[in-house]
CSV table of C-alpha atoms in Angstrom, one decimal:
chain,number,residue,atom,x,y,z
J,1,MET,CA,-1.1,-22.8,-12.5
J,2,LYS,CA,-3.9,-22.5,-15.2
J,3,ASN,CA,-6.2,-24.5,-12.9
J,4,SER,CA,-5.6,-21.7,-10.4
J,5,ILE,CA,-6.4,-18.9,-12.7
J,6,ILE,CA,-9.5,-20.8,-13.9
J,7,LEU,CA,-10.6,-21.4,-10.2
J,8,PHE,CA,-10.0,-17.5,-9.8
J,9,LEU,CA,-12.2,-16.7,-12.7
J,10,ALA,CA,-14.9,-19.2,-11.8
J,11,LEU,CA,-15.1,-17.9,-8.2
J,12,ILE,CA,-15.4,-14.3,-9.4
J,13,LEU,CA,-18.3,-14.9,-11.7
J,14,SER,CA,-20.2,-17.2,-9.3
J,15,GLY,CA,-20.1,-14.5,-6.9
J,16,CYS,CA,-18.4,-16.5,-4.1
J,17,PHE,CA,-16.5,-14.5,-1.3
J,18,LEU,CA,-13.0,-15.6,-1.3
J,19,GLY,CA,-11.4,-17.5,1.7
J,20,GLU,CA,-8.1,-16.6,2.6
J,21,SER,CA,-6.6,-20.0,1.3
J,22,GLN,CA,-8.4,-19.4,-2.0
J,23,GLU,CA,-7.3,-15.8,-2.3
J,24,SER,CA,-3.7,-16.8,-1.7
J,25,GLU,CA,-3.8,-19.3,-4.4
J,26,ILE,CA,-5.5,-16.9,-6.9
J,27,THR,CA,-3.4,-14.0,-6.4
J,28,ALA,CA,-0.3,-16.3,-6.6
J,29,SER,CA,-1.5,-17.1,-10.2
J,30,LEU,CA,-1.8,-13.5,-11.3
J,31,TYR,CA,1.6,-12.8,-9.8
J,32,GLU,CA,3.6,-15.9,-11.1
J,33,THR,CA,2.0,-16.0,-14.7
J,34,TYR,CA,2.7,-12.2,-15.1
J,35,ASP,CA,5.6,-12.8,-17.6
J,36,GLN,CA,3.2,-14.3,-20.1
J,37,TYR,CA,1.5,-11.0,-20.4
J,38,LYS,CA,4.1,-8.3,-19.9
J,39,GLU,CA,4.4,-6.2,-22.9
J,40,PRO,CA,8.1,-7.0,-24.3
J,41,LEU,CA,8.3,-3.7,-26.2
J,42,LEU,CA,8.2,-1.6,-23.0
J,43,THR,CA,11.2,-2.2,-20.6
J,44,LYS,CA,12.2,1.3,-19.3
J,45,ARG,CA,10.6,4.1,-17.7
J,46,ARG,CA,11.2,6.9,-20.3
J,47,ILE,CA,8.6,5.7,-22.9
J,48,LYS,CA,7.4,8.4,-25.3
J,49,HIS,CA,4.1,8.7,-27.5
J,50,ALA,CA,5.3,6.9,-30.3
J,51,ASP,CA,6.1,3.7,-28.1
J,52,ILE,CA,2.5,3.4,-27.0
J,53,GLN,CA,1.0,4.5,-30.5
J,54,ALA,CA,2.6,1.5,-32.0
J,55,LEU,CA,1.1,-1.0,-29.4
J,56,ILE,CA,-2.4,0.9,-29.8
J,57,ALA,CA,-2.0,0.2,-33.5
J,58,LEU,CA,-1.6,-3.5,-32.5
J,59,HIS,CA,-4.5,-3.7,-30.2
J,60,ARG,CA,-6.8,-1.9,-32.6
J,61,LYS,CA,-7.2,-5.2,-34.2
J,62,ASP,CA,-8.2,-6.9,-30.9
J,63,PRO,CA,-11.9,-8.5,-31.0
J,64,GLY,CA,-14.4,-6.6,-28.7
J,65,LEU,CA,-11.7,-3.8,-28.3
J,66,THR,CA,-12.7,-0.2,-29.6
J,67,VAL,CA,-10.0,2.5,-30.0
J,68,LYS,CA,-11.0,6.1,-30.0
J,69,LYS,CA,-9.3,9.5,-30.5
J,70,VAL,CA,-10.8,11.6,-27.5
J,71,GLY,CA,-8.3,14.6,-27.8
J,72,THR,CA,-4.9,16.0,-28.3
J,73,SER,CA,-2.3,17.6,-26.3
J,74,ILE,CA,-1.0,21.1,-26.8
J,75,GLU,CA,1.7,19.8,-29.2
J,76,GLY,CA,-0.8,17.6,-31.2
J,77,ARG,CA,-0.2,14.3,-29.9
J,78,ASP,CA,-3.4,12.2,-29.9
J,79,LEU,CA,-5.1,11.2,-26.6
J,80,THR,CA,-6.6,7.6,-27.0
J,81,LEU,CA,-9.4,6.0,-24.9
J,82,ILE,CA,-9.1,2.1,-25.3
J,83,SER,CA,-12.4,0.4,-24.2
J,84,LEU,CA,-13.6,-3.4,-23.9
J,85,GLY,CA,-16.3,-5.0,-22.4
J,86,SER,CA,-20.1,-4.5,-22.4
J,87,GLY,CA,-21.1,-4.6,-18.6
J,88,PRO,CA,-23.2,-2.0,-16.8
J,89,THR,CA,-20.5,-0.9,-14.7
J,90,ASP,CA,-17.9,1.4,-16.1
J,91,VAL,CA,-14.3,1.4,-14.6
J,92,PHE,CA,-12.3,4.3,-16.2
J,93,LEU,CA,-8.4,4.5,-15.6
J,94,TRP,CA,-6.2,7.1,-16.7
J,95,SER,CA,-2.5,7.4,-16.3
J,96,GLN,CA,0.9,9.5,-16.9
J,97,MET,CA,-1.0,12.7,-16.0
J,98,HIS,CA,2.4,13.8,-15.0
J,99,GLY,CA,4.9,13.1,-17.9
J,100,ASN,CA,7.4,11.5,-15.8
J,101,GLU,CA,5.2,8.8,-14.0
J,102,PRO,CA,5.0,6.0,-16.4
J,103,THR,CA,4.8,2.8,-14.4
J,104,ALA,CA,1.1,2.3,-14.7
J,105,THR,CA,1.1,3.2,-18.5
J,106,GLN,CA,3.3,0.0,-18.8
J,107,ALA,CA,1.1,-2.1,-16.7
J,108,ILE,CA,-2.0,-1.2,-18.7
J,109,PHE,CA,-0.8,-2.8,-21.6
J,110,ASP,CA,0.1,-5.6,-19.7
J,111,ILE,CA,-3.3,-5.6,-18.7
J,112,LEU,CA,-4.5,-5.5,-22.2
J,113,ASN,CA,-2.4,-8.3,-23.2
J,114,PHE,CA,-3.9,-10.2,-20.5
J,115,PHE,CA,-7.4,-9.8,-21.9
J,116,ARG,CA,-6.4,-10.3,-25.4
J,117,SER,CA,-4.6,-13.9,-24.7
J,118,ASP,CA,-6.2,-16.8,-26.0
J,119,GLU,CA,-6.3,-18.4,-22.7
J,120,PHE,CA,-9.7,-18.4,-20.7
J,121,LYS,CA,-11.5,-16.6,-23.2
J,122,SER,CA,-15.1,-17.7,-21.9
J,123,GLU,CA,-14.2,-16.6,-18.3
J,124,LYS,CA,-12.8,-13.2,-19.2
J,125,ALA,CA,-15.7,-12.6,-21.3
J,126,ALA,CA,-18.1,-13.4,-18.5
J,127,ILE,CA,-16.0,-10.8,-16.4
J,128,LEU,CA,-16.6,-8.1,-19.3
J,129,LYS,CA,-20.0,-9.1,-19.3
J,130,SER,CA,-20.2,-7.3,-15.8
J,131,LEU,CA,-17.9,-4.4,-16.4
J,132,THR,CA,-16.9,-2.1,-19.3
J,133,LEU,CA,-13.3,-1.1,-19.0
J,134,HIS,CA,-11.7,2.2,-20.2
J,135,PHE,CA,-8.0,3.0,-20.4
J,136,LEU,CA,-6.6,6.4,-21.2
J,137,PRO,CA,-2.9,5.8,-21.1
J,138,MET,CA,-0.5,8.7,-21.3
J,139,LEU,CA,-2.7,11.6,-20.4
J,140,ASN,CA,0.4,14.0,-20.8
J,141,PRO,CA,2.3,12.8,-24.0
J,142,ASP,CA,4.0,16.2,-24.3
J,143,GLY,CA,5.4,15.9,-20.7
J,144,ALA,CA,6.3,12.3,-21.5
J,145,GLU,CA,8.3,13.2,-24.3
J,146,ILE,CA,10.9,15.1,-22.3
J,147,PHE,CA,10.3,13.2,-19.0
J,148,LYS,CA,8.6,16.2,-17.2
J,149,ARG,CA,5.9,16.4,-14.7
J,150,GLU,CA,4.2,19.2,-16.3
J,151,ASN,CA,2.6,19.5,-19.7
J,152,ARG,CA,3.7,21.9,-22.6
J,153,LEU,CA,1.8,25.1,-20.9
J,154,GLY,CA,4.2,24.3,-17.8
J,155,ILE,CA,1.4,23.4,-15.7
J,156,ASP,CA,0.5,20.5,-13.6
J,157,ILE,CA,-2.6,19.1,-15.2
J,158,ASN,CA,-3.5,17.5,-11.8
J,159,ARG,CA,-4.2,21.2,-10.5
J,160,ASP,CA,-6.4,22.0,-13.5
J,161,ALA,CA,-9.6,20.4,-12.7
J,162,LEU,CA,-11.3,23.8,-12.0
J,163,ARG,CA,-10.0,26.1,-14.7
J,164,LEU,CA,-9.6,23.5,-17.3
J,165,GLN,CA,-6.9,25.6,-19.2
J,166,SER,CA,-5.0,22.5,-20.7
J,167,PRO,CA,-6.7,20.5,-23.4
J,168,GLU,CA,-5.5,17.4,-21.5
J,169,GLY,CA,-7.6,18.2,-18.5
J,170,GLN,CA,-10.5,19.1,-20.7
J,171,THR,CA,-10.3,15.7,-22.3
J,172,LEU,CA,-10.0,13.9,-19.0
J,173,LYS,CA,-13.1,15.9,-17.7
J,174,LYS,CA,-15.0,15.2,-20.9
J,175,VAL,CA,-14.3,11.4,-20.9
J,176,ARG,CA,-15.2,11.2,-17.3
J,177,ASP,CA,-18.4,13.0,-17.9
J,178,SER,CA,-19.3,11.1,-21.0
J,179,LEU,CA,-18.8,7.6,-19.2
J,180,GLU,CA,-20.3,8.8,-15.9
J,181,ALA,CA,-17.7,6.1,-14.5
J,182,ASP,CA,-18.8,4.1,-11.5
J,183,PHE,CA,-15.2,3.6,-10.8
J,184,GLY,CA,-12.1,5.7,-11.7
J,185,PHE,CA,-8.3,4.7,-11.1
J,186,ASN,CA,-5.9,7.8,-11.1
J,187,LEU,CA,-2.4,6.3,-11.6
J,188,HIS,CA,0.5,8.0,-10.7
J,189,ASP,CA,4.4,7.5,-9.8
J,190,GLN,CA,5.6,9.0,-6.3
J,191,SER,CA,9.1,9.8,-4.8
J,192,THR,CA,10.9,6.8,-4.2
J,193,TYR,CA,11.9,8.4,-1.0
J,194,TYR,CA,8.5,7.8,0.6
J,195,ASN,CA,8.4,5.0,3.3
J,196,ALA,CA,5.7,3.4,5.1
J,197,GLU,CA,5.2,5.2,8.4
J,198,ARG,CA,7.7,4.6,11.2
J,199,THR,CA,9.4,1.9,9.2
J,200,GLU,CA,12.4,1.4,7.0
J,201,LYS,CA,10.1,-0.2,4.2
J,202,PRO,CA,9.8,1.8,1.2
J,203,ALA,CA,6.0,2.7,0.1
J,204,THR,CA,6.3,1.0,-3.0
J,205,ILE,CA,2.6,0.9,-3.4
J,206,SER,CA,0.6,3.8,-1.9
J,207,TYR,CA,-3.3,4.1,-2.2
J,208,LEU,CA,-5.8,6.9,-1.5
J,209,ALA,CA,-9.7,7.1,-1.7
J,210,PRO,CA,-9.3,11.2,-2.2
J,211,ALA,CA,-11.5,13.5,-0.2
J,212,PHE,CA,-14.2,15.5,-1.9
J,213,ASN,CA,-14.5,18.1,0.6
J,214,TYR,CA,-12.4,19.7,3.3
J,215,GLU,CA,-14.4,17.8,6.0
J,216,LYS,CA,-13.1,14.7,4.5
J,217,GLU,CA,-16.7,13.1,4.7
J,218,ILE,CA,-17.2,9.5,3.6
J,219,ASP,CA,-20.3,8.8,1.3
J,220,GLU,CA,-21.0,5.7,-0.3
J,221,ARG,CA,-19.0,6.3,-3.3
J,222,ARG,CA,-15.9,7.1,-1.3
J,223,GLY,CA,-16.5,4.2,0.8
J,224,ASN,CA,-16.6,1.8,-2.0
J,225,ALA,CA,-13.0,3.3,-3.1
J,226,MET,CA,-11.7,2.6,0.3
J,227,LYS,CA,-13.5,-1.0,0.2
J,228,VAL,CA,-11.5,-1.8,-3.2
J,229,ILE,CA,-8.2,-0.3,-1.7
J,230,VAL,CA,-8.4,-2.5,1.4
J,231,PHE,CA,-8.7,-5.5,-0.9
J,232,MET,CA,-5.9,-4.5,-3.0
J,233,ASN,CA,-3.7,-3.9,0.0
J,234,SER,CA,-4.3,-7.3,1.3
J,235,ILE,CA,-3.2,-8.8,-2.0
J,236,ILE,CA,0.1,-6.4,-2.4
J,237,GLN,CA,1.0,-7.2,1.3
J,238,LYS,CA,1.8,-10.9,-0.1
J,239,TYR,CA,4.3,-9.8,-2.7
J,240,ALA,CA,5.7,-6.5,-0.9
J,241,PRO,CA,4.8,-6.9,2.8
J,242,GLY,CA,4.9,-3.5,4.9
J,243,GLN,CA,5.5,-1.8,1.6
J,244,VAL,CA,2.1,-0.3,1.4
J,245,GLY,CA,1.4,3.2,2.2
J,246,ARG,CA,-1.6,5.6,2.4
J,247,TYR,CA,-1.7,9.1,0.9
J,248,ASN,CA,-2.5,12.1,2.7
J,249,ASP,CA,-6.1,12.7,2.0
J,250,ASP,CA,-6.3,16.5,2.9
J,251,PHE,CA,-8.7,17.9,0.1
J,252,GLU,CA,-7.1,19.7,-2.8
J,253,PRO,CA,-10.1,21.6,-4.7
J,254,ARG,CA,-8.0,22.1,-7.8
J,255,ALA,CA,-7.0,18.1,-8.1
J,256,PHE,CA,-8.8,15.9,-10.6
J,257,GLY,CA,-9.0,12.8,-8.1
J,258,ASP,CA,-10.7,14.9,-5.5
J,259,ASN,CA,-13.0,16.3,-8.2
J,260,ILE,CA,-13.8,13.2,-9.9
J,261,GLN,CA,-14.7,11.8,-6.5
J,262,LYS,CA,-17.1,14.9,-5.9
J,263,TRP,CA,-18.6,14.3,-9.4
J,264,GLY,CA,-19.9,10.9,-8.4
J,265,THR,CA,-17.2,8.3,-9.3
J,266,SER,CA,-15.8,6.2,-6.7
J,267,THR,CA,-12.0,7.3,-7.3
J,268,ILE,CA,-8.9,5.3,-6.3
J,269,LEU,CA,-5.4,6.8,-6.6
J,270,ILE,CA,-2.5,4.3,-7.0
J,271,GLU,CA,0.9,5.7,-6.5
J,272,SER,CA,4.2,3.6,-7.6
J,273,GLY,CA,6.8,4.6,-5.4
J,274,GLY,CA,10.3,2.6,-4.7
J,275,TYR,CA,11.5,-0.9,-4.5
J,276,PRO,CA,15.0,-2.0,-3.7
J,277,GLU,CA,17.3,-2.6,-6.8
J,278,ASP,CA,14.6,-1.5,-9.3
J,279,PRO,CA,15.6,1.7,-11.0
J,280,GLU,CA,13.4,1.0,-13.9
J,281,LYS,CA,10.3,0.2,-11.6
J,282,GLN,CA,9.6,-3.1,-13.5
J,283,GLU,CA,8.9,-5.1,-10.2
J,284,ILE,CA,6.4,-2.1,-9.2
J,285,ARG,CA,5.0,-2.5,-12.8
J,286,LYS,CA,4.3,-6.0,-12.1
J,287,LEU,CA,2.7,-4.9,-8.7
J,288,ASN,CA,0.6,-2.2,-10.4
J,289,TYR,CA,-0.9,-5.2,-12.8
J,290,VAL,CA,-1.6,-7.5,-9.9
J,291,SER,CA,-3.2,-4.6,-8.0
J,292,ILE,CA,-5.4,-3.3,-10.8
J,293,LEU,CA,-6.6,-6.7,-12.0
J,294,SER,CA,-7.4,-7.6,-8.3
J,295,ALA,CA,-9.5,-4.4,-8.1
J,296,ILE,CA,-11.5,-5.2,-11.4
J,297,TYR,CA,-12.0,-8.6,-10.3
J,298,THR,CA,-13.5,-7.4,-6.8
J,299,ILE,CA,-15.4,-4.7,-8.8
J,300,ALA,CA,-16.9,-7.4,-11.2
J,301,ASN,CA,-17.8,-9.5,-8.4
J,302,GLU,CA,-18.7,-6.7,-6.0
J,303,ASN,CA,-17.4,-8.5,-3.0
J,304,TYR,CA,-15.5,-5.5,-1.9
J,305,LYS,CA,-18.9,-4.4,-0.4
J,306,ASP,CA,-18.5,-7.0,2.3
J,307,ILE,CA,-15.2,-5.2,3.5
J,308,GLY,CA,-15.3,-3.2,6.5
J,309,LEU,CA,-13.9,0.5,6.4
J,310,ASP,CA,-12.1,0.2,9.6
J,311,ALA,CA,-9.0,-1.7,7.7
J,312,TYR,CA,-8.5,1.4,5.2
J,313,GLU,CA,-7.3,3.4,8.2
J,314,LYS,CA,-4.9,0.8,9.4
J,315,ILE,CA,-3.0,1.2,6.2
J,316,PRO,CA,0.2,3.1,7.6
J,317,GLU,CA,0.4,6.6,6.1
J,318,ASN,CA,3.0,7.5,3.8
J,319,ASP,CA,6.2,9.3,5.5
J,320,ARG,CA,9.3,10.7,3.7
J,321,LYS,CA,12.4,9.5,5.3
J,322,LEU,CA,14.3,7.3,3.1
J,323,PHE,CA,17.7,7.9,1.5
J,324,ASP,CA,19.3,5.9,-1.2
J,325,LEU,CA,22.3,5.6,1.0
J,326,LYS,CA,22.4,6.4,4.7
J,327,ILE,CA,26.0,6.2,6.4
J,328,ILE,CA,25.6,6.0,10.5
J,329,GLY,CA,28.2,7.4,13.0
J,330,ALA,CA,31.1,8.3,10.5
J,331,THR,CA,34.0,10.5,12.3
J,332,TYR,CA,34.2,13.8,10.5
J,333,PRO,CA,37.5,15.8,11.5
J,334,LEU,CA,36.7,19.6,11.3
J,335,LEU,CA,39.4,22.5,12.4
J,336,GLY,CA,41.2,20.2,14.8
J,337,LYS,CA,38.1,18.4,16.3
J,338,ASN,CA,36.2,15.3,15.4
J,339,TYR,CA,32.6,15.1,15.1
J,340,ILE,CA,30.3,12.1,14.4
J,341,LEU,CA,27.7,12.4,11.8
J,342,ASP,CA,25.2,10.4,10.1
J,343,ILE,CA,25.1,11.1,6.3
J,344,GLY,CA,21.8,10.8,3.9
J,345,ILE,CA,22.5,10.6,0.4
J,346,ASN,CA,20.4,10.7,-2.7
J,347,GLN,CA,21.3,9.3,-5.9
J,348,VAL,CA,19.6,12.0,-8.1
J,349,GLU,CA,18.8,11.1,-11.7
J,350,VAL,CA,19.7,13.7,-14.5
J,351,ASP,CA,18.2,13.3,-18.0
J,352,LYS,CA,20.4,12.9,-21.0
J,353,GLU,CA,19.8,15.1,-24.0
J,354,ASN,CA,17.3,12.6,-25.7
J,355,HIS,CA,15.2,12.0,-22.4
J,356,ALA,CA,15.7,8.4,-23.3
J,357,ASP,CA,18.2,7.6,-20.5
J,358,PHE,CA,19.8,9.2,-17.5
J,359,TRP,CA,22.9,9.5,-15.5
J,360,TYR,CA,23.4,10.3,-11.8
J,361,SER,CA,24.5,13.4,-10.2
J,362,SER,CA,24.1,12.4,-6.3
J,363,ARG,CA,23.9,14.9,-3.4
J,364,ILE,CA,24.3,14.8,0.3
J,365,ILE,CA,20.7,15.6,1.5
J,366,ASP,CA,21.2,15.8,5.2
J,367,GLN,CA,23.7,15.1,7.8
J,368,GLY,CA,23.9,15.0,11.7
J,369,ASP,CA,21.6,12.9,13.8
J,370,LEU,CA,19.6,10.9,11.2
J,371,SER,CA,18.2,8.4,13.7
J,372,THR,CA,14.7,8.7,12.4
J,373,TYR,CA,15.4,8.1,8.8
J,374,TYR,CA,16.4,5.1,6.6
J,375,GLY,CA,18.1,4.0,3.7
J,376,TYR,CA,17.4,1.7,0.8
J,377,GLU,CA,21.3,0.9,1.7
J,378,THR,CA,22.6,1.5,5.1
J,379,PHE,CA,26.4,1.3,6.4
J,380,GLU,CA,27.5,1.5,9.9
J,381,ALA,CA,30.6,3.3,10.0
J,382,GLU,CA,31.6,3.7,13.6
J,383,GLY,CA,35.2,3.9,13.9
J,384,TYR,CA,35.6,5.0,10.1
J,385,THR,CA,36.8,8.5,9.1
J,386,ILE,CA,35.7,10.7,6.3
J,387,VAL,CA,38.6,11.6,4.3
J,388,PRO,CA,38.8,13.7,1.0
J,389,GLY,CA,39.8,11.9,-2.1
J,390,LYS,CA,43.1,12.9,-4.0
J,391,VAL,CA,43.6,13.9,-7.9
J,392,TYR,CA,45.7,11.4,-9.6
J,393,PRO,CA,49.1,13.2,-10.6
J,394,GLU,CA,49.3,11.9,-14.2
J,395,ILE,CA,47.0,13.5,-17.1
J,396,MET,CA,45.6,10.8,-19.0
J,397,ASN,CA,44.4,10.2,-22.5
J,398,ALA,CA,41.0,8.9,-23.8
J,399,ASP,CA,41.9,5.4,-23.6
J,400,MET,CA,42.5,5.5,-19.8
J,401,GLU,CA,40.3,2.7,-19.2
J,402,SER,CA,42.7,0.4,-20.5
J,403,LEU,CA,45.7,1.9,-18.5
J,404,LEU,CA,44.2,2.3,-15.2
J,405,ASN,CA,43.2,0.0,-12.5
J,406,PRO,CA,40.5,2.1,-10.7
J,407,GLY,CA,40.5,-0.3,-7.7
J,408,GLU,CA,44.1,0.1,-6.9
J,409,LEU,CA,43.8,3.8,-7.4
J,410,LEU,CA,40.8,4.2,-5.0
J,411,LYS,CA,42.7,2.1,-2.5
J,412,LYS,CA,45.3,4.7,-2.4
J,413,GLY,CA,42.9,7.4,-2.0
J,414,TYR,CA,42.6,8.7,-5.6
J,415,THR,CA,39.1,9.6,-6.6
J,416,TYR,CA,39.6,12.0,-9.5
J,417,VAL,CA,41.6,11.6,-12.6
J,418,ARG,CA,42.6,14.4,-15.1
J,419,VAL,CA,41.8,13.6,-18.8
J,420,LYS,CA,42.6,15.3,-22.0
J,421,ASN,CA,39.8,16.3,-24.2
J,422,ILE,CA,36.7,15.1,-22.2
J,423,SER,CA,33.7,14.2,-24.3
J,424,LYS,CA,30.1,13.6,-23.5
J,425,GLU,CA,30.7,9.8,-24.1
J,426,ALA,CA,32.5,10.0,-20.8
J,427,LEU,CA,29.3,10.1,-19.0
J,428,ASN,CA,29.2,6.3,-19.8
J,429,SER,CA,32.5,5.3,-18.4
J,430,PRO,CA,32.4,2.5,-16.4
J,431,ILE,CA,35.2,3.7,-14.2
J,432,PRO,CA,34.1,4.8,-10.7
J,433,LEU,CA,36.6,7.8,-10.8
J,434,HIS,CA,35.5,11.6,-11.4
J,435,LEU,CA,37.0,13.0,-14.5
J,436,LEU,CA,38.7,16.7,-14.6
J,437,SER,CA,39.9,18.6,-17.3
J,438,PRO,CA,43.5,19.5,-17.2
J,439,GLY,CA,43.0,22.9,-16.0
J,440,TYR,CA,40.2,22.6,-13.5
J,441,GLU,CA,41.1,23.1,-9.7
J,442,LEU,CA,38.9,21.1,-7.1
J,443,PRO,CA,37.7,23.5,-4.5
J,444,GLU,CA,38.3,23.1,-1.0
J,445,PHE,CA,36.7,19.9,0.5
J,446,ARG,CA,33.6,20.9,2.3
J,447,PHE,CA,31.3,18.3,3.6
J,448,GLU,CA,27.6,19.7,3.7
J,449,ALA,CA,24.3,19.3,2.4
J,450,GLY,CA,23.8,19.9,-1.3
J,451,LYS,CA,27.5,18.8,-2.2
J,452,ASN,CA,28.2,15.9,-4.5
J,453,PRO,CA,29.0,12.9,-2.0
J,454,THR,CA,32.6,11.9,-3.1
J,455,PHE,CA,35.0,10.7,-0.1
J,456,LEU,CA,36.8,8.0,1.5
J,457,LEU,CA,36.2,6.2,4.7
J,458,GLN,CA,39.5,5.4,6.5
J,459,LYS,CA,40.2,3.1,9.3
J,460,ASP,CA,43.4,2.0,11.1
J,461,GLY,CA,45.2,4.0,8.4
J,462,ASP,CA,43.6,2.1,5.3
J,463,TYR,CA,41.2,3.3,2.7
J,464,LYS,CA,38.4,0.6,3.5
J,465,PHE,CA,35.4,2.0,1.5
J,466,ALA,CA,34.8,4.7,-1.0
J,467,VAL,CA,31.7,7.0,-1.8
J,468,ILE,CA,31.9,8.1,-5.5
J,469,ASN,CA,29.0,10.1,-6.5
J,470,GLY,CA,26.9,8.8,-3.8
J,471,PHE,CA,27.4,5.1,-4.5
J,472,LEU,CA,29.2,3.0,-1.6
J,473,ILE,CA,32.2,0.8,-2.8
J,474,ASP,CA,34.0,-1.7,-0.5
J,475,LEU,CA,37.6,-1.6,-1.4
J,476,GLY,CA,38.0,-5.0,0.3
J,477,GLU,CA,36.2,-6.7,-2.3
J,478,ALA,CA,37.4,-7.5,-5.9
J,479,ALA,CA,37.1,-4.3,-7.8
J,480,PRO,CA,36.1,-5.9,-11.4
J,481,SER,CA,32.6,-6.8,-10.0
J,482,VAL,CA,32.0,-3.4,-9.0
J,483,LEU,CA,33.6,-1.8,-12.1
J,484,ASN,CA,31.4,-4.0,-14.6
J,485,GLN,CA,28.3,-2.7,-13.1
J,486,TRP,CA,29.3,0.9,-12.8
J,487,GLY,CA,27.9,2.3,-16.1
J,488,ARG,CA,26.1,5.3,-15.5
J,489,LYS,CA,26.7,5.8,-11.9
J,490,ASN,CA,30.1,7.6,-12.6
J,491,ALA,CA,28.5,10.7,-14.0
J,492,MET,CA,30.8,13.8,-12.7
J,493,ILE,CA,32.7,15.6,-15.0
J,494,TYR,CA,34.4,18.7,-14.1
J,495,ARG,CA,35.7,21.2,-16.8
């Protein structure tokens, strides 16, 4: 593996254009050695300013690396620029302009670990002789503190490039202008419900070379951004095939990406979307690491210049037709008649009070003919009938977990349990049953968009599946394996 990375760096430095077999070997090296450089102190999305300040303090000691305070947020948190390299080509990367979009912030610290490592120092030094890299992680620390898109002023910083009302936007503009950066990387997270156009694949990574005018003209700067994107796409396709999208390039005159492109920096937007069974986006973080390093390498080597622009337009556009759970063809009895419904369900995150973790409050998003939509999980429900769940007749105490067998209750059609003195700790209950206070009366069962998806699927007189708070449970399987993993999925409490 070390030989693969040495080969990679040697080819970059020698200016060789990579053949397909060489490129496969090289990108595999980046991907497979990732765990050596992954920052172990960042493991969840809800990171805060203090988390990265501790890491910045460690990196401040790295040889050849400079750390500079370049601004402050509205609430007074430092905005820091981390730079390394001495090359004539300046590459500027900024992340978390939106406080709840932290995937690339984590990847930045993985990349810093890669460059600080003891391996291949001479090779990496040669790369940094071609480039000077500048990282501004967590541009919106006030938003990150409460895991919110907007800053403390309540505005979207990415719509502040003209008025520059926010100190965070002012800092971004000041840094870009002082560097006159050749390349800029605008690093974001997008909805997990985007898919690659006309496919069931999530848009795990989406790219964009933003337009700099309404006509969407392509000058040399924007063309260079497109070429780097084509290179990154060719690499990510090896690890997330079919899961790359191209963001809409309609010109937004208030946006920073569009304006930084207009101001003369070849600008590349990277959006981190969804990946199956990756709620904390750690696999997507890894893909960011590989994607960004690959871009850095091709910029250092300038082999992106040989790439044709036509391949950029072949990247599928983003679409938004994914659900967390899609149920197909279930029978729904209503007013004496049976109807056939597809059901689209999203498992919606709700932050806990400290904004360090979350619970789910799922919703039916749409129902009817959803044949043009897709699901991370899809269940064929032909022959199954939607049935409302029942309330368990006994009122339980706080030790209900040791008294109840949830799997058996679900098989009997019970989806709700009354509990005395429900506490906030019940949000962490590992039991897939909704909790009711003793005096709470459930409203009449109505199956419609906006409602919490809790019901049973019945076939041949038996309850075969349960949907509890938007999560599908096979009642024919051994319940404990489900219950042990339930955790924050059972989040609904009714008082």
